[in-house]
GROMACS .gro file of C-alpha atoms in nm:
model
  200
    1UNK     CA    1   0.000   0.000   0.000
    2UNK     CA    2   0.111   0.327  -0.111
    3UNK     CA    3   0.162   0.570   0.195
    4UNK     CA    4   0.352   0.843   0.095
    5UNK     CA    5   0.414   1.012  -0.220
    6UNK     CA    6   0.648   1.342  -0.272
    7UNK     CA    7   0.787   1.540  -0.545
    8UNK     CA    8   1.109   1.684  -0.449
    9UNK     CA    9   1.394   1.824  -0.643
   10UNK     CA   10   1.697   1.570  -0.777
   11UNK     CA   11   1.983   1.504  -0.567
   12UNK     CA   12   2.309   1.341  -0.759
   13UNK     CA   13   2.250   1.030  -0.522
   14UNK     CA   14   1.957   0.939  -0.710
   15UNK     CA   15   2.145   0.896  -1.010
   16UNK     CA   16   2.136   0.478  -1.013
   17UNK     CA   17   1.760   0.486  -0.933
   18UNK     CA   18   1.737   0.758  -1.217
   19UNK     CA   19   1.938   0.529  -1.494
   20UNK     CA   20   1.733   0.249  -1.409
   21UNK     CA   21   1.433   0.403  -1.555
   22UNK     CA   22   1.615   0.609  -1.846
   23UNK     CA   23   1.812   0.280  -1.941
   24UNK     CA   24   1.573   0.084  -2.095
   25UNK     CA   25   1.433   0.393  -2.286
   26UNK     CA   26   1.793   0.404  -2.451
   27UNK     CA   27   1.818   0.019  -2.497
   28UNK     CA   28   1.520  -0.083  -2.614
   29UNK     CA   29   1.316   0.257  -2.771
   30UNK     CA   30   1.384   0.532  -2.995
   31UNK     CA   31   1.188   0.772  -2.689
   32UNK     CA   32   1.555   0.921  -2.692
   33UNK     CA   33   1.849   0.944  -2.936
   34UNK     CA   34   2.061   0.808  -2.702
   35UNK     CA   35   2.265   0.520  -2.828
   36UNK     CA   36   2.450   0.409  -2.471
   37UNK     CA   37   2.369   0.418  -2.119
   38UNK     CA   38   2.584   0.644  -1.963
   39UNK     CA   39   2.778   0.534  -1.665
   40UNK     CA   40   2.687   0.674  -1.316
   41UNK     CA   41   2.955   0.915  -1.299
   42UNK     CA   42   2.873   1.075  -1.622
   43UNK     CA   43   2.478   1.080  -1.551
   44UNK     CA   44   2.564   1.227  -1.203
   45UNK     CA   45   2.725   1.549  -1.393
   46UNK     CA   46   2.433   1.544  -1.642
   47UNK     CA   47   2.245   1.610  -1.326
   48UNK     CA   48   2.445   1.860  -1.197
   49UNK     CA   49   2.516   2.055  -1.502
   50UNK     CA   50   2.130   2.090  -1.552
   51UNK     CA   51   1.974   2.116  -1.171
   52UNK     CA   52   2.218   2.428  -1.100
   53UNK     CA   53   1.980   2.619  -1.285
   54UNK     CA   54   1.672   2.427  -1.367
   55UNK     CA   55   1.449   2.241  -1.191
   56UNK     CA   56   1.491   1.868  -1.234
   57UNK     CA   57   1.221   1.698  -1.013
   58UNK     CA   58   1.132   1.342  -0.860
   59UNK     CA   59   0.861   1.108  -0.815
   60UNK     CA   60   0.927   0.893  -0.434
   61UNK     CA   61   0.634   0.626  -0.321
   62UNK     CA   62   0.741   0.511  -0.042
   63UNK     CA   63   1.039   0.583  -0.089
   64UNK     CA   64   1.119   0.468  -0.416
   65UNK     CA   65   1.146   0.672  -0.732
   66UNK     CA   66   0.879   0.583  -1.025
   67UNK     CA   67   0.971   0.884  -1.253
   68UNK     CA   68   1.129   1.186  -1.305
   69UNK     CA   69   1.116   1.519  -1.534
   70UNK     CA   70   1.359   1.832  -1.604
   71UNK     CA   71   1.396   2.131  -1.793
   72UNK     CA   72   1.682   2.208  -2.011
   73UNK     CA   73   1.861   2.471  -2.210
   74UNK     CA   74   1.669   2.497  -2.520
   75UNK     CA   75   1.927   2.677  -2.732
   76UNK     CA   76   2.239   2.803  -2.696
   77UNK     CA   77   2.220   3.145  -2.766
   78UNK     CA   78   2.176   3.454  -2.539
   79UNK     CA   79   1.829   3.522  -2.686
   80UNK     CA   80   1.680   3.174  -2.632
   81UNK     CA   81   1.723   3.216  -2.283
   82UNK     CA   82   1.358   3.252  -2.173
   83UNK     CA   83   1.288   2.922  -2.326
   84UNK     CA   84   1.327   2.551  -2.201
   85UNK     CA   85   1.326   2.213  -2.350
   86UNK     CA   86   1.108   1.922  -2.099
   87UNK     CA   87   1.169   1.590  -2.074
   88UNK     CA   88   0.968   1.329  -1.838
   89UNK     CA   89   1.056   0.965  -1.821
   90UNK     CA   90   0.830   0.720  -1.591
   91UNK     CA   91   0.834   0.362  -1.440
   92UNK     CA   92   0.687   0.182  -1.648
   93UNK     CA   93   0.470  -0.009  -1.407
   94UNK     CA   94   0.391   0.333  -1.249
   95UNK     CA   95   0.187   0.483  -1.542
   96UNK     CA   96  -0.154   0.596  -1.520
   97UNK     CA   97  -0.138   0.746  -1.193
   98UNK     CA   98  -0.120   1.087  -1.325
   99UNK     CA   99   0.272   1.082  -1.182
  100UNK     CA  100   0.367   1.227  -1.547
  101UNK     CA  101   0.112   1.477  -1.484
  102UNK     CA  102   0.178   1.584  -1.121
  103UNK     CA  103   0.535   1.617  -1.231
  104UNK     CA  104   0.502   1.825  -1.506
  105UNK     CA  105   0.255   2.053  -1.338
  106UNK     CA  106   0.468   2.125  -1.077
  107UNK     CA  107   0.790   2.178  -1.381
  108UNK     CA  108   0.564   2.438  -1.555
  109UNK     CA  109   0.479   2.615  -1.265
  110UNK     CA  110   0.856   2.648  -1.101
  111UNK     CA  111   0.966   2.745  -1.453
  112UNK     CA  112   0.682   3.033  -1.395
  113UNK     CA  113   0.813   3.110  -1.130
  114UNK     CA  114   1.193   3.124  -1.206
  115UNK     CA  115   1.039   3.369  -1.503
  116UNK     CA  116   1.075   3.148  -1.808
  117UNK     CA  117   0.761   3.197  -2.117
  118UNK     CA  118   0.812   2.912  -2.352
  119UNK     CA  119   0.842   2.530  -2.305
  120UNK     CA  120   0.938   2.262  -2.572
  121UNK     CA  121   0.906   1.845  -2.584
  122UNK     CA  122   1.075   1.666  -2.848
  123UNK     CA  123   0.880   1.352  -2.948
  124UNK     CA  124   0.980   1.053  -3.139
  125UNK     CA  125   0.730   1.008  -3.442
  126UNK     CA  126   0.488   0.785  -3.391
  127UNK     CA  127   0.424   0.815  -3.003
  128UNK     CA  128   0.009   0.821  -2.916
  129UNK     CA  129   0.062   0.774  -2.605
  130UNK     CA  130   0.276   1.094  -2.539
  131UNK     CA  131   0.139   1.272  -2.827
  132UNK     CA  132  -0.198   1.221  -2.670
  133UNK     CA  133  -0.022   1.296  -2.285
  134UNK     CA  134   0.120   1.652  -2.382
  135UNK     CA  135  -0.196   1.779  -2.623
  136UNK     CA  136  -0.435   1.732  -2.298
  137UNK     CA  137  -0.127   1.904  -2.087
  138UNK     CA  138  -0.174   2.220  -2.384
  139UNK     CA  139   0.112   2.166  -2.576
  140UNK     CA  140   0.076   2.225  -2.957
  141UNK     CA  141   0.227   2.080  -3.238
  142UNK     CA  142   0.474   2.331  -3.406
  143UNK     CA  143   0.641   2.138  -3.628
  144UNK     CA  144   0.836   1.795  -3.762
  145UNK     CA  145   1.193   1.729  -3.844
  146UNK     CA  146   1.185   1.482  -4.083
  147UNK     CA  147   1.428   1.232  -4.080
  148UNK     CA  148   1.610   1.385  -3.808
  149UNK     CA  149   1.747   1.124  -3.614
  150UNK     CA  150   1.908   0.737  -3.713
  151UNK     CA  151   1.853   0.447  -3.474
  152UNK     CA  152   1.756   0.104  -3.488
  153UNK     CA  153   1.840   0.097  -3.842
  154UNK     CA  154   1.573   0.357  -3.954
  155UNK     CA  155   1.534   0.742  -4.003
  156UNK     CA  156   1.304   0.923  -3.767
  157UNK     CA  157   1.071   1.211  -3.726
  158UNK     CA  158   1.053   1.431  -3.439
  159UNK     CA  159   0.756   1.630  -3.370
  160UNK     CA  160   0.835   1.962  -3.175
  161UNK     CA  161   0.543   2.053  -2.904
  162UNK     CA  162   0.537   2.403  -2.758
  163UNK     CA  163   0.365   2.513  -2.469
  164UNK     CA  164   0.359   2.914  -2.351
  165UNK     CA  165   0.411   2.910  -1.975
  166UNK     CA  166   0.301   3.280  -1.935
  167UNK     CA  167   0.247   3.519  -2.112
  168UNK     CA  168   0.472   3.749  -2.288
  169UNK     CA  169   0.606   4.119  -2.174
  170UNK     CA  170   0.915   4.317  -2.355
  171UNK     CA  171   1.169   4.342  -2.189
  172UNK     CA  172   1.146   4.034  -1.942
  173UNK     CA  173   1.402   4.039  -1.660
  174UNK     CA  174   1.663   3.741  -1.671
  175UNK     CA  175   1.520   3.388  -1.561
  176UNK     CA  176   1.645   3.313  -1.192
  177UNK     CA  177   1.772   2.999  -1.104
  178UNK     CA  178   1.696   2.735  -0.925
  179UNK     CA  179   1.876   2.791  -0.644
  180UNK     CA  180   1.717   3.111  -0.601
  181UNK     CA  181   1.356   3.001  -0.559
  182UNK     CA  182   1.416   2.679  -0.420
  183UNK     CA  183   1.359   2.760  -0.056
  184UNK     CA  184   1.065   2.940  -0.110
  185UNK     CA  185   0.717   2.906   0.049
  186UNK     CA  186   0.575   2.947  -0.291
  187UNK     CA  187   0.776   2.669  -0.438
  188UNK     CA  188   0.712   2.425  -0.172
  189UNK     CA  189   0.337   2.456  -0.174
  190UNK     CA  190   0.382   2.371  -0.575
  191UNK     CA  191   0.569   2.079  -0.534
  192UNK     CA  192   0.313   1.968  -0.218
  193UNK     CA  193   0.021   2.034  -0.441
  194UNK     CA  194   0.146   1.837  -0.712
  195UNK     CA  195   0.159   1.581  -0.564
  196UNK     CA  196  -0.153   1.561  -0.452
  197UNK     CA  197  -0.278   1.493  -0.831
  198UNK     CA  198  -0.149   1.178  -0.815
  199UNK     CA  199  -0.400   0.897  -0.781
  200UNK     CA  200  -0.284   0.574  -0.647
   0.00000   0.00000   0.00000
């Protein structure tokens, strides 16, 4: 019996628990272009380079993480810098319990917060399943890359998904990061009320 669930941010400790859910998506799918697992020293930088200044957040039942999800630089120059790239990978015996949901509700609202406007998800073409997960989260499709990406022997699409996280001002003040908000009363209660969407 499930008695406690939390969302919480990513520590670098979490990093085998993390690879155990990402490495099968890398094995055995084309969800990412990733051809090898990467070891846990190299995925424990990964988490560091990216959790300094985004929010990269975890899914504990009882103690035990079922999923994850992180923003990301989207681009490298200076005037990309109000946008983010998302990512969510889940447990596979953990879906359905709105966990992918909770999670990225509570990414989209920190990334609010931190005072980022736009948010992008790369998917695989075909994928119903998350197709169908971000259009009812309000992401629209923007566009395909054709025959962007080579694995498994084929060529493969990748439809780009855009969702506007608030709306848009001129001259927007510099995104803050992570660090910044972190300890906030305002960021706790989002991470606390996402995690009440989960149903279990």
């Amino acid at each position: 019996m499930i008695n406690s669930k939390i969302i919480r941010l990513v520590h670098t400790d979490d990093c085998v628990s993390l690879l155990d859910i990402y490495g099968p998506y890398i094995a055995d799918t084309t969800v990412t272009f990733e051809y090898e697992i990467p070891d846990a020293d190299a995925f424990k930088e990964r988490i560091r380079n990216i959790s300094g200044t985004y929010p990269w957040l975890v899914c504990e039942l009882n103690g035990k993480i079922v999923g994850y999800a992180y923003a990301s630089r989207h681009r490298e120059r200076a005037a990309y810098q109000w946008s983010v790239d998302l990512s969510v990978y889940m447990d596979p015996e953990y879906h359905r319990n709105y966990i992918a949901k909770a999670l990225y509700s509570a990414l989209t609202k920190i990334l609010k917060l931190q005072g980022y406007y736009n948010a992008y998800a790369g998917i695989t073409l075909p994928n119903e399943k998350s197709e169908r997960f971000h259009e009812s989260f309000g992401f629209k499709l923007i566009g395909v890359y054709e025959n962007v990406g080579y694995k498994f022997g084929k060529w493969l699409d990748v439809g780009w998904y855009w969702l506007k996280i608030a709306e848009h001002i001129d001259e927007p003040p510099n995104p803050k990061p992570i660090t910044e908000i972190c300890g906030t009363k305002e960021f706790k209660k989002i991470l606390d009320d996402a995690a009440e969407v989960i149903r279990l």
